[in-house]
């Protein structure tokens, strides 16, 4: 909460605060304070008023610190009286004595203010579940609040009394000096977190530590190396090996400092996903502690510490030991170190120990819940990288370092000969492990990169799938809209047909030449029959052959017509009564009963065209009709002469649709010269039709002003 308040409102000032606890105690027991001591009290009161004013400016934010701020009672009057009555440490104001009585009256008023302040505290949301009753009472002459026994740790203050049943404790809230001391500490922690770029870890009490990119807080931030440290989840004991100056000690010091910082309520200089256990006890044996006064050697000093650790460590403890077993005979030291690790491991403590002993490396490899770790060391530069590598033991690199420092090659070679064969083999195994670790780390990074690429590819595939599904839905919606359009045209054409029939009935009554009326009736019927056929052909083509059977087996690449979808191509052989087809960008599986071979469809169209041609041969021709010939060609001219403007435009609209369906680029409209009214109507229609690319009147030999040449998009 202090961290949040700093970010929003800036930090409060703790300047001028003086530790006046002793002075207040002297005064409370009847002692007399000097003028200098009273001035220090006044300075503290002024600082407390500043803290209270600062929190008042925080716009009523209610936090876990609110009770502390509310418990601080600014005493501006007393503050002013001290500074007006006492001019300096050795000079009192003249009017000081004459105002003593008034000061006592003001103090009684301050008591009421304190009570009011306590009333505000107990009615805050923080105290709603903590108090037995929301009241302020007196115990031992002190103002107290009744707190439920199980929540007494949640109220900072002094227990003045306890109820007969023990269920209630009467607590005097923390005094003003303790309040500002606590707040000073909290905001100092928050300020420190900002300066270290620290983050709050995920706390636990199960012994789990997982520090990500941890930075030792006392090393220069420009030089410190980030490192990862784990303990308590996969393993309980960490054996860290490697050469001197390799960073082993820094690693366990970082671990110890981080655990104590978390237990002290400090944020950690590590990533915000880090985990830290709050241990009840933290033990450390680090550094050379030999004592001349006590006649203790380095080994004796270390062993004295370790004896104490073994007596107290348990499953709630963190133990850190530097150079375990050092300072004595290597064989005995290694054996002792192994025995100590075993005992601490059995006692349940979480242990991180540094060592040089190869025997401990082997022990860590063979023992469950015990892991090796190494601090990287660059032999070429003779410098550590300070990166902690968990899972592989470190090498001492003594021979390589000595050789780089100038030790003669023959001495180094002789040293290698003196190393036991078993030790040499173990070092070779360690070197192999290190090489394997480096290779595995490279492979892990490559695998992570491939995983990212696969995830991105999957996400892209999902986007494409969604896009295709959206396009499919759009195509289906377009098809439905087209069907509605076709039905609408059919309704309009039927209405025109009925109007023409009504006109013919009227003409028959007043016509003298019935043969002319009969011819007109035939032409009208054929005209509307052709129009209705052209309009409903896409629908009829799918409904007129419900008993259709495929003339042969489908093969990949066949051009087909799919009911409710339209033209498509077979992209996969039929399976279980379904076949996969591709229509534009859409790929889908449909029932095989919805499939019609396109060549069969063309044959049906040819037969229909032949029937229409036959009707025209037997019934005469009409200047306003057009047809598909048996050869598959469509007429490229339409004759509108003799029609009204409305009839002409309807006929031209149907003819233009037909040209577009058959892919014709241009056609001729015959409207005649006459009065020019029909030519103007055709021009208006073509000017406003978005499917028309351009149009012009005929040239000499084309029909001149009696025709219009139309170019389609």
XYZ file of C-alpha atoms in Angstrom:
713
model
C 0.000 0.000 0.000
C 2.901 2.372 0.742
C 4.261 1.482 -2.673
C 0.931 2.509 -4.257
C 0.659 5.752 -2.240
C 4.189 6.756 -3.251
C 3.276 6.261 -6.888
C 0.059 8.282 -6.673
C 0.793 11.077 -4.202
C 4.538 11.121 -3.586
C 6.123 10.326 -0.237
C 5.300 12.034 3.075
C 8.000 13.955 4.912
C 9.446 12.479 8.095
C 11.811 15.403 8.641
C 11.863 16.941 12.104
C 10.824 13.738 13.863
C 12.773 13.078 17.024
C 12.642 9.981 19.210
C 10.785 11.428 22.184
C 9.717 8.115 23.764
C 12.034 8.584 26.732
C 10.966 12.209 27.195
C 7.305 11.213 27.048
C 7.932 8.515 29.618
C 9.629 11.005 31.952
C 6.743 13.422 31.545
C 4.109 10.708 32.066
C 5.716 9.683 35.366
C 5.668 13.233 36.703
C 9.132 14.255 35.621
C 9.967 17.727 34.333
C 11.194 18.292 30.811
C 13.762 20.907 29.983
C 12.971 23.591 27.462
C 15.189 21.848 24.903
C 13.296 18.584 25.436
C 9.984 20.399 25.056
C 11.213 21.905 21.790
C 12.019 18.408 20.482
C 8.458 17.401 21.408
C 7.148 20.423 19.498
C 9.243 19.483 16.473
C 7.793 15.963 16.556
C 4.234 17.306 16.864
C 4.807 19.543 13.840
C 6.110 16.575 11.839
C 3.126 14.418 12.888
C 0.734 17.180 11.773
C 2.546 17.227 8.434
C 2.049 13.468 8.099
C -1.647 13.772 8.949
C -2.104 16.664 6.488
C -0.333 14.645 3.773
C -2.651 11.684 4.259
C -5.695 13.972 4.277
C -4.674 15.075 0.787
C -4.782 11.467 -0.463
C -8.462 11.914 -1.365
C -9.855 9.469 1.182
C -7.983 6.386 -0.043
C -8.599 3.601 2.479
C -5.600 1.266 2.868
C -4.133 -1.059 5.468
C -2.120 1.969 6.676
C -5.220 4.109 7.268
C -5.544 3.070 10.902
C -2.021 4.302 11.631
C -2.641 7.681 10.057
C -6.042 7.985 11.745
C -4.461 7.100 15.101
C -2.072 10.055 14.846
C -3.781 13.029 16.469
C -2.355 16.383 15.324
C -2.034 18.725 18.341
C -1.523 22.019 16.591
C -2.392 24.071 19.646
C 0.165 22.342 21.876
C 2.693 22.576 19.074
C 2.113 26.319 18.772
C 2.131 26.879 22.551
C 5.495 25.150 22.897
C 7.043 27.253 20.187
C 5.395 30.490 21.393
C 6.178 29.866 25.081
C 9.759 28.617 24.606
C 11.948 30.816 22.475
C 15.097 28.675 22.703
C 16.660 25.950 24.862
C 17.646 28.543 27.501
C 14.943 31.203 27.116
C 11.279 31.023 28.140
C 8.610 33.476 26.901
C 7.226 35.944 29.437
C 3.613 34.836 29.147
C 4.261 31.127 29.637
C 3.090 30.799 33.273
C -0.045 32.867 32.871
C -1.379 30.489 30.241
C -0.892 27.164 32.066
C -4.489 26.906 33.119
C -5.704 27.529 29.599
C -3.311 24.891 28.324
C -4.900 22.292 30.628
C -8.328 23.174 29.259
C -7.034 22.766 25.748
C -5.564 19.399 26.672
C -8.987 18.187 27.819
C -10.348 19.252 24.459
C -7.569 17.281 22.827
C -8.678 14.213 24.764
C -12.107 14.552 23.224
C -10.485 14.885 19.836
C -8.526 11.710 20.503
C -11.757 9.937 21.360
C -13.346 11.250 18.181
C -10.318 10.064 16.247
C -10.704 6.602 17.764
C -14.387 6.663 16.846
C -13.419 7.305 13.217
C -10.945 4.431 13.339
C -13.360 1.839 14.743
C -15.993 2.710 12.154
C -13.587 2.247 9.223
C -13.996 -0.829 6.991
C -10.666 -2.245 8.201
C -11.979 -2.681 11.766
C -15.510 -3.891 10.926
C -14.685 -7.606 11.423
C -11.947 -7.157 14.046
C -13.806 -5.459 16.924
C -16.265 -7.128 19.302
C -18.154 -3.821 19.524
C -17.643 -0.533 17.697
C -17.094 1.443 20.909
C -14.307 3.337 22.701
C -13.962 2.631 26.430
C -11.512 3.166 29.319
C -9.206 0.639 30.964
C -6.553 1.634 33.518
C -7.215 5.271 32.706
C -6.422 4.718 29.013
C -8.658 4.856 25.944
C -9.021 1.355 24.474
C -11.039 -0.531 21.855
C -12.484 -4.056 22.370
C -10.838 -6.464 19.911
C -11.676 -10.120 19.218
C -8.934 -12.270 20.674
C -8.138 -13.995 17.346
C -7.557 -10.572 15.741
C -5.388 -8.963 18.417
C -2.331 -9.179 16.139
C -4.198 -7.047 13.581
C -4.286 -3.965 15.846
C -1.012 -2.225 16.646
C -0.997 -1.160 20.276
C -0.806 -2.182 23.939
C -3.143 -4.733 25.578
C -4.490 -2.951 28.673
C -6.996 -5.586 29.801
C -8.764 -8.841 28.930
C -12.432 -9.800 29.383
C -13.409 -12.452 31.964
C -14.165 -14.958 29.205
C -10.902 -14.199 27.434
C -12.745 -13.663 24.127
C -12.050 -9.907 24.108
C -8.822 -7.954 24.606
C -8.861 -4.208 25.267
C -6.119 -2.578 23.225
C -4.817 0.970 23.456
C -3.963 1.873 19.842
C -0.328 2.588 19.071
C 0.992 5.912 20.401
C 1.855 8.760 18.041
C 5.628 8.292 18.184
C 5.404 4.591 17.358
C 2.982 5.347 14.548
C 5.280 7.722 12.740
C 8.238 5.405 13.321
C 6.320 2.570 11.701
C 5.171 4.719 8.797
C 8.705 6.026 8.311
C 9.901 2.411 8.001
C 7.113 1.392 5.603
C 7.717 4.306 3.235
C 11.479 3.752 3.431
C 10.847 0.182 2.241
C 8.688 1.480 -0.603
C 11.358 4.015 -1.611
C 14.006 1.291 -1.505
C 11.840 -0.879 -3.792
C 11.748 1.913 -6.373
C 15.498 2.472 -6.201
C 16.215 -1.269 -6.669
C 13.512 -1.735 -9.334
C 12.214 -4.459 -7.018
C 9.018 -6.489 -7.223
C 6.793 -8.292 -4.721
C 7.394 -12.089 -4.783
C 4.723 -14.774 -4.417
C 5.095 -15.774 -0.771
C 4.656 -19.270 0.669
C 5.476 -21.252 3.808
C 6.127 -24.584 2.077
C 9.863 -24.112 1.526
C 9.672 -23.224 -2.186
C 12.178 -20.694 -3.584
C 12.201 -19.729 -7.259
C 14.105 -16.504 -7.890
C 14.064 -15.303 -11.487
C 16.758 -12.851 -12.611
C 17.693 -12.138 -8.989
C 20.234 -9.370 -8.335
C 22.352 -9.104 -5.181
C 21.049 -5.856 -3.619
C 24.462 -4.677 -2.359
C 26.330 -5.001 -5.675
C 26.502 -2.013 -8.036
C 23.391 -2.313 -10.276
C 25.565 -1.494 -13.311
C 27.804 -4.512 -12.612
C 25.579 -7.080 -10.906
C 24.762 -10.203 -12.942
C 21.216 -11.553 -12.860
C 20.860 -15.192 -11.856
C 18.132 -17.801 -11.328
C 18.060 -19.726 -8.033
C 15.666 -22.594 -7.229
C 15.243 -24.654 -4.072
C 12.507 -26.627 -2.307
C 10.364 -27.758 -5.238
C 12.363 -30.335 -7.240
C 15.114 -30.673 -4.623
C 15.734 -29.648 -1.000
C 19.545 -29.543 -1.010
C 21.718 -27.662 -3.509
C 25.448 -28.465 -3.719
C 27.250 -25.614 -5.531
C 30.717 -26.368 -6.905
C 33.271 -24.554 -9.030
C 36.573 -22.638 -8.764
C 37.378 -19.917 -6.265
C 36.168 -16.415 -7.228
C 33.571 -18.173 -9.321
C 30.536 -16.614 -7.680
C 29.513 -19.510 -5.398
C 29.473 -17.384 -2.259
C 27.610 -14.564 -4.005
C 24.909 -17.063 -4.974
C 24.190 -18.269 -1.437
C 24.483 -14.735 -0.042
C 21.898 -13.602 -2.598
C 19.658 -16.472 -1.524
C 20.024 -15.613 2.188
C 19.517 -11.881 1.717
C 16.419 -12.437 -0.428
C 14.846 -14.712 2.202
C 15.468 -12.189 4.996
C 14.284 -9.266 2.865
C 11.005 -11.051 2.119
C 10.539 -11.914 5.804
C 11.110 -8.221 6.629
C 8.415 -7.062 4.226
C 10.814 -5.810 1.569
C 10.281 -6.190 -2.150
C 12.966 -8.221 -3.924
C 15.324 -7.164 -6.741
C 14.034 -9.963 -8.988
C 11.314 -10.554 -11.574
C 7.732 -10.216 -10.356
C 6.981 -13.922 -10.939
C 9.547 -15.009 -8.342
C 8.566 -17.194 -5.376
C 9.969 -16.964 -1.839
C 9.304 -18.938 1.328
C 9.093 -17.192 4.692
C 11.312 -19.342 6.929
C 11.051 -19.333 10.704
C 14.859 -19.574 11.004
C 17.713 -18.757 8.631
C 21.194 -20.080 9.484
C 24.404 -19.101 7.707
C 28.040 -20.131 8.050
C 29.892 -17.930 5.574
C 33.402 -16.498 5.661
C 36.588 -17.063 7.711
C 35.651 -16.764 11.383
C 38.898 -17.918 13.071
C 39.377 -16.306 16.469
C 42.812 -15.584 18.005
C 41.220 -14.786 21.378
C 39.437 -18.150 21.535
C 42.352 -20.026 19.899
C 40.037 -21.353 17.185
C 41.273 -22.296 13.708
C 39.208 -21.738 10.590
C 37.972 -25.321 10.719
C 37.121 -25.114 14.423
C 35.236 -21.858 13.934
C 33.165 -23.301 11.087
C 32.466 -26.498 13.024
C 31.274 -24.535 16.082
C 28.703 -22.764 13.924
C 27.618 -25.989 12.241
C 27.110 -27.720 15.614
C 24.676 -24.936 16.597
C 22.926 -25.190 13.226
C 22.483 -28.977 13.513
C 20.899 -28.558 16.963
C 18.287 -26.005 15.801
C 17.565 -26.604 12.100
C 14.213 -28.181 11.164
C 11.761 -28.317 8.262
C 11.044 -24.577 8.663
C 14.710 -23.573 8.338
C 16.973 -22.335 5.565
C 20.654 -23.260 5.984
C 23.519 -21.672 4.009
C 27.052 -23.050 4.383
C 30.087 -21.754 2.493
C 33.024 -24.137 1.777
C 31.524 -26.995 3.746
C 34.252 -29.229 5.265
C 37.124 -26.890 4.332
C 40.142 -26.247 6.557
C 41.051 -29.857 7.384
C 42.273 -33.086 5.779
C 40.505 -33.408 2.391
C 39.444 -37.023 2.920
C 38.051 -36.407 6.386
C 36.638 -33.022 5.363
C 34.710 -34.571 2.448
C 33.334 -37.322 4.696
C 32.257 -34.794 7.348
C 30.647 -32.574 4.739
C 28.660 -35.492 3.344
C 27.503 -36.538 6.823
C 26.418 -32.965 7.667
C 24.436 -32.657 4.438
C 22.748 -36.005 5.116
C 21.750 -34.970 8.654
C 20.339 -31.573 7.575
C 18.546 -33.291 4.709
C 16.945 -35.757 7.156
C 15.930 -32.919 9.498
C 13.970 -31.382 6.606
C 15.943 -28.162 6.305
C 16.404 -26.435 2.960
C 20.167 -26.317 2.380
C 22.472 -24.546 -0.071
C 26.176 -25.352 0.407
C 29.313 -24.550 -1.568
C 32.250 -26.996 -1.768
C 35.298 -28.143 -3.756
C 34.999 -31.832 -2.951
C 34.407 -34.143 -5.890
C 32.855 -36.681 -3.499
C 29.989 -34.261 -2.814
C 29.412 -33.844 -6.550
C 28.975 -37.618 -6.849
C 26.747 -37.679 -3.736
C 24.450 -35.048 -5.249
C 24.229 -37.021 -8.488
C 23.188 -40.203 -6.663
C 20.881 -38.899 -3.893
C 17.170 -38.073 -4.397
C 16.087 -34.480 -3.659
C 19.748 -33.347 -3.822
C 20.956 -31.385 -6.860
C 24.288 -30.145 -8.194
C 24.832 -26.571 -9.302
C 27.806 -24.789 -10.800
C 28.885 -21.204 -11.295
C 30.078 -20.644 -14.846
C 33.737 -19.724 -15.268
C 35.454 -18.508 -18.423
C 38.887 -20.190 -18.482
C 39.990 -18.055 -21.413
C 39.527 -14.802 -19.504
C 40.078 -16.298 -16.028
C 36.884 -14.588 -14.883
C 33.561 -15.871 -13.550
C 30.272 -15.180 -15.324
C 28.398 -15.377 -11.984
C 25.598 -17.357 -13.651
C 24.325 -20.222 -11.499
C 23.686 -23.357 -13.580
C 21.474 -25.829 -11.700
C 21.692 -29.516 -12.594
C 25.389 -29.895 -13.430
C 28.429 -29.975 -11.102
C 31.235 -27.460 -11.581
C 34.874 -28.138 -12.352
C 37.718 -26.674 -10.309
C 39.686 -25.791 -13.471
C 42.804 -25.583 -11.273
C 45.137 -26.951 -13.960
C 43.774 -24.684 -16.679
C 43.878 -21.598 -14.459
C 47.438 -22.351 -13.284
C 48.605 -22.868 -16.851
C 46.996 -19.589 -17.958
C 48.701 -17.801 -15.073
C 52.116 -18.979 -16.264
C 52.870 -22.184 -14.350
C 55.275 -24.246 -16.482
C 53.670 -26.875 -18.673
C 55.784 -29.737 -17.278
C 54.667 -28.972 -13.718
C 51.016 -28.893 -14.807
C 51.438 -32.146 -16.745
C 53.051 -33.830 -13.740
C 50.142 -32.689 -11.586
C 47.727 -34.262 -14.026
C 49.685 -37.535 -13.789
C 49.467 -37.455 -9.998
C 45.674 -37.118 -9.999
C 44.099 -40.529 -9.366
C 42.639 -42.303 -12.355
C 39.208 -42.321 -10.691
C 39.325 -38.563 -10.100
C 40.407 -37.950 -13.684
C 37.546 -40.050 -15.007
C 35.095 -38.144 -12.817
C 36.376 -34.790 -14.103
C 35.998 -36.124 -17.660
C 32.400 -37.092 -16.831
C 31.791 -33.593 -15.428
C 33.264 -32.033 -18.566
C 31.044 -34.257 -20.708
C 28.036 -33.255 -18.621
C 28.889 -29.590 -19.068
C 29.179 -30.030 -22.832
C 25.883 -31.928 -22.859
C 24.250 -29.185 -20.804
C 25.416 -26.501 -23.208
C 24.172 -28.562 -26.157
C 20.835 -29.217 -24.453
C 20.449 -25.519 -23.668
C 21.017 -24.705 -27.327
C 18.528 -27.395 -28.347
C 16.039 -26.095 -25.778
C 16.296 -22.585 -27.210
C 15.828 -23.987 -30.728
C 12.851 -26.059 -29.563
C 11.356 -23.002 -27.895
C 11.793 -21.047 -31.142
C 10.155 -23.877 -33.127
C 7.322 -24.022 -30.599
C 6.767 -20.299 -31.019
C 6.761 -20.682 -34.810
C 4.325 -23.606 -34.611
C 2.047 -21.619 -32.313
C 2.154 -18.646 -34.678
C 1.445 -20.953 -37.656
C -1.506 -22.491 -35.812
C -2.860 -19.064 -34.972
C -2.465 -18.021 -38.614
C -4.257 -21.204 -39.732
C -7.089 -20.430 -37.326
C -7.349 -16.930 -38.812
C -7.434 -18.365 -42.366
C -10.069 -20.897 -41.305
C -12.189 -18.161 -39.771
C -11.739 -16.050 -42.908
C -12.756 -18.926 -45.197
C -15.797 -19.665 -43.045
C -16.761 -16.014 -43.175
C -16.338 -15.992 -46.979
C -18.399 -19.179 -47.255
C -21.180 -17.613 -45.208
C -20.951 -14.492 -47.371
C -21.189 -16.571 -50.573
C -24.213 -18.451 -49.240
C -25.831 -15.177 -48.253
C -25.088 -13.815 -51.724
C -26.690 -16.902 -53.287
C -29.796 -16.470 -51.149
C -29.986 -12.802 -52.125
C -29.652 -13.753 -55.803
C -32.469 -16.259 -55.434
C -34.650 -13.575 -53.885
C -33.797 -11.293 -56.780
C -34.735 -13.977 -59.328
C -38.058 -14.601 -57.592
C -38.756 -10.878 -57.487
C -38.100 -10.560 -61.243
C -40.372 -13.525 -61.885
C -43.155 -11.893 -59.885
C -42.735 -8.634 -61.802
C -42.754 -10.449 -65.157
C -45.874 -12.356 -64.179
C -47.546 -9.076 -63.262
C -46.610 -7.587 -66.688
C -47.989 -10.728 -68.327
C -51.323 -10.344 -66.576
C -51.457 -6.645 -67.524
C -50.844 -7.489 -71.205
C -53.570 -10.149 -71.136
C -56.006 -7.607 -69.719
C -55.101 -5.203 -72.543
C -55.657 -7.964 -75.145
C -59.111 -8.682 -73.710
C -60.069 -5.036 -74.082
C -58.634 -4.860 -77.630
C -60.565 -7.973 -78.697
C -63.889 -6.314 -77.884
C -63.252 -3.315 -80.112
C -61.003 -4.889 -82.788
C -62.360 -5.522 -86.262
C -59.514 -7.826 -87.349
C -59.497 -10.799 -84.962
C -56.490 -12.339 -86.748
C -54.373 -9.365 -85.746
C -55.520 -9.721 -82.125
C -54.628 -13.426 -82.239
C -51.160 -12.697 -83.573
C -50.619 -10.059 -80.877
C -51.727 -12.528 -78.195
C -49.288 -15.186 -79.448
C -46.417 -12.701 -79.476
C -47.264 -11.541 -75.930
C -47.453 -15.094 -74.597
C -44.140 -16.080 -76.229
C -42.462 -12.924 -74.959
C -43.461 -13.548 -71.360
C -42.829 -17.261 -71.649
C -39.249 -16.580 -72.773
C -38.743 -13.978 -70.034
C -40.026 -16.290 -67.318
C -37.872 -19.123 -68.646
C -34.723 -16.981 -68.544
C -35.507 -15.718 -65.037
C -36.349 -19.087 -63.481
C -33.781 -21.153 -65.376
C -31.203 -21.199 -62.451
C -33.913 -22.507 -60.140
C -35.558 -24.863 -62.618
C -32.197 -26.300 -63.574
C -31.813 -27.598 -60.013
C -35.434 -28.649 -59.447
C -36.369 -30.171 -62.784
C -34.201 -33.286 -62.310
C -34.858 -34.590 -58.789
C -34.445 -38.116 -60.175
C -31.052 -37.213 -61.638
C -28.332 -39.882 -61.505
C -24.641 -39.312 -62.219
C -23.825 -40.819 -65.629
C -20.389 -41.904 -64.367
C -18.178 -41.916 -61.293
C -16.798 -38.557 -60.250
C -13.066 -37.861 -60.645
C -10.923 -35.101 -59.154
C -11.126 -32.021 -61.384
C -14.705 -32.598 -62.613
C -16.712 -29.416 -63.149
C -20.023 -29.809 -61.346
C -23.073 -27.871 -60.242
C -23.945 -28.071 -56.559
C -27.495 -27.438 -55.452
C -27.727 -24.263 -53.297
C -24.047 -23.498 -54.010
C -23.575 -23.272 -57.795
C -20.592 -24.124 -60.024
C -17.749 -25.967 -58.325
C -14.898 -28.408 -58.939
C -14.384 -31.860 -57.373
C -11.257 -31.678 -55.155
C -11.441 -35.100 -53.474
C -13.037 -38.454 -54.380
C -16.420 -39.316 -52.764
C -16.357 -41.042 -49.372
C -19.322 -42.223 -47.292
C -21.820 -40.492 -49.561
C -20.076 -37.130 -49.432
C -17.695 -35.419 -51.822
C -15.296 -32.496 -51.246
C -15.709 -29.616 -53.738
C -14.070 -26.219 -54.182
C -16.213 -23.234 -55.140
C -14.069 -20.128 -55.432
C -12.238 -19.804 -52.087
C -14.669 -22.151 -50.360
C -13.773 -25.809 -49.819
C -16.565 -27.918 -48.333
C -18.029 -31.445 -48.240
C -21.565 -31.945 -49.656
C -23.936 -34.863 -50.148
C -23.309 -36.562 -53.487
C -27.058 -36.253 -54.244
C -26.588 -32.488 -54.617
C -23.999 -32.937 -57.381
C -24.751 -32.563 -61.117
C -22.085 -32.999 -63.785
C -21.619 -29.773 -65.728
C -21.520 -31.541 -69.157
C -24.946 -33.027 -68.432
C -26.216 -29.579 -67.577
C -24.949 -28.193 -70.875
C -26.755 -30.958 -72.730
C -29.994 -30.123 -70.939
C -29.538 -26.443 -71.830
C -29.029 -27.366 -75.478
C -32.233 -29.446 -75.460
C -34.181 -26.600 -73.889
C -32.772 -24.180 -76.472
C -33.782 -26.560 -79.254
C -37.342 -26.713 -77.907
C -37.514 -22.927 -77.801
C -36.193 -22.697 -81.353
C -38.842 -25.118 -82.487
C -41.568 -23.011 -80.898
C -40.254 -19.940 -82.682
C -40.239 -21.736 -86.049
C -43.852 -22.773 -85.626
C -45.179 -19.615 -84.010
C -43.350 -16.842 -85.872
C -40.888 -14.352 -84.381
C -41.177 -11.284 -82.248
C -38.914 -8.306 -82.479
C -38.513 -8.075 -78.718
C -37.317 -11.666 -78.061
C -33.862 -13.244 -77.921
C -32.736 -16.807 -77.474
C -29.830 -19.191 -76.896
C -29.102 -21.123 -80.045
C -28.465 -24.859 -80.137
C -24.858 -24.134 -80.923
C -24.473 -22.528 -77.489
C -24.196 -18.943 -78.808
C -26.432 -16.181 -77.523
C -27.930 -13.457 -79.729
C -25.882 -10.243 -79.581
C -28.656 -7.829 -80.569
C -32.067 -6.969 -79.145
C -34.852 -5.241 -81.119
C -36.990 -2.897 -79.032
C -38.934 -1.255 -81.855
C -42.679 -1.023 -81.384
C -42.453 -1.316 -77.581
C -43.446 1.209 -74.964
C -40.560 2.686 -72.944
C -41.401 0.484 -69.936
C -41.535 -2.699 -72.033
C -38.328 -1.782 -73.820
C -36.354 -1.177 -70.598
C -37.598 -4.463 -69.032
C -36.589 -6.382 -72.172
C -33.205 -4.623 -72.323
C -32.561 -5.407 -68.627
C -33.228 -9.143 -69.154
C -31.110 -9.167 -72.314
C -28.176 -7.460 -70.510
C -28.366 -10.075 -67.698
C -28.160 -12.836 -70.287
C -25.116 -11.278 -71.955
C -23.306 -11.073 -68.629
C -24.070 -14.722 -67.798
C -22.658 -15.864 -71.125
C -19.624 -13.600 -70.933
C -20.526 -11.410 -73.942
C -18.467 -8.204 -74.077
C -20.744 -6.088 -76.310
C -24.153 -6.160 -77.995
C -26.436 -3.984 -80.170
C -29.726 -2.367 -79.091
C -32.135 -1.668 -82.019
C -34.505 1.129 -81.021
C -35.125 2.864 -84.362
C -35.055 6.576 -85.114
C -38.692 7.643 -84.917
C -39.332 10.461 -82.434
C -36.174 9.618 -80.442
C -38.101 8.961 -77.210
C -37.115 5.259 -77.087
C -33.463 6.115 -77.870
C -33.413 8.601 -74.971
C -34.975 6.041 -72.577
C -32.310 3.474 -73.563
C -29.577 6.069 -73.043
C -30.861 6.957 -69.551
C -30.980 3.289 -68.586
C -27.432 2.617 -69.860
C -26.018 5.770 -68.215
C -27.234 4.591 -64.792
C -26.314 0.909 -65.123
C -23.065 0.076 -63.256
C -22.572 -3.040 -65.365
C -22.189 -0.985 -68.559
C -18.645 0.100 -69.407
C -19.600 2.424 -72.318
C -22.173 2.899 -75.101
C -22.452 4.860 -78.357
C -24.802 5.389 -81.327
C -24.198 3.287 -84.424
C -21.812 4.452 -87.138
C -22.453 4.479 -90.849
C -23.271 0.930 -91.929
C -24.187 -0.116 -88.305
C -27.614 1.526 -88.260
C -26.542 5.034 -87.315
C -28.957 6.761 -84.875
C -31.349 3.795 -85.004
C -29.058 1.565 -82.889
C -26.845 1.811 -79.760
C -23.655 -0.231 -79.359
C -23.137 -1.326 -75.688
C -19.802 -2.433 -74.107
C -20.018 -4.348 -70.808
C -17.558 -4.392 -67.897
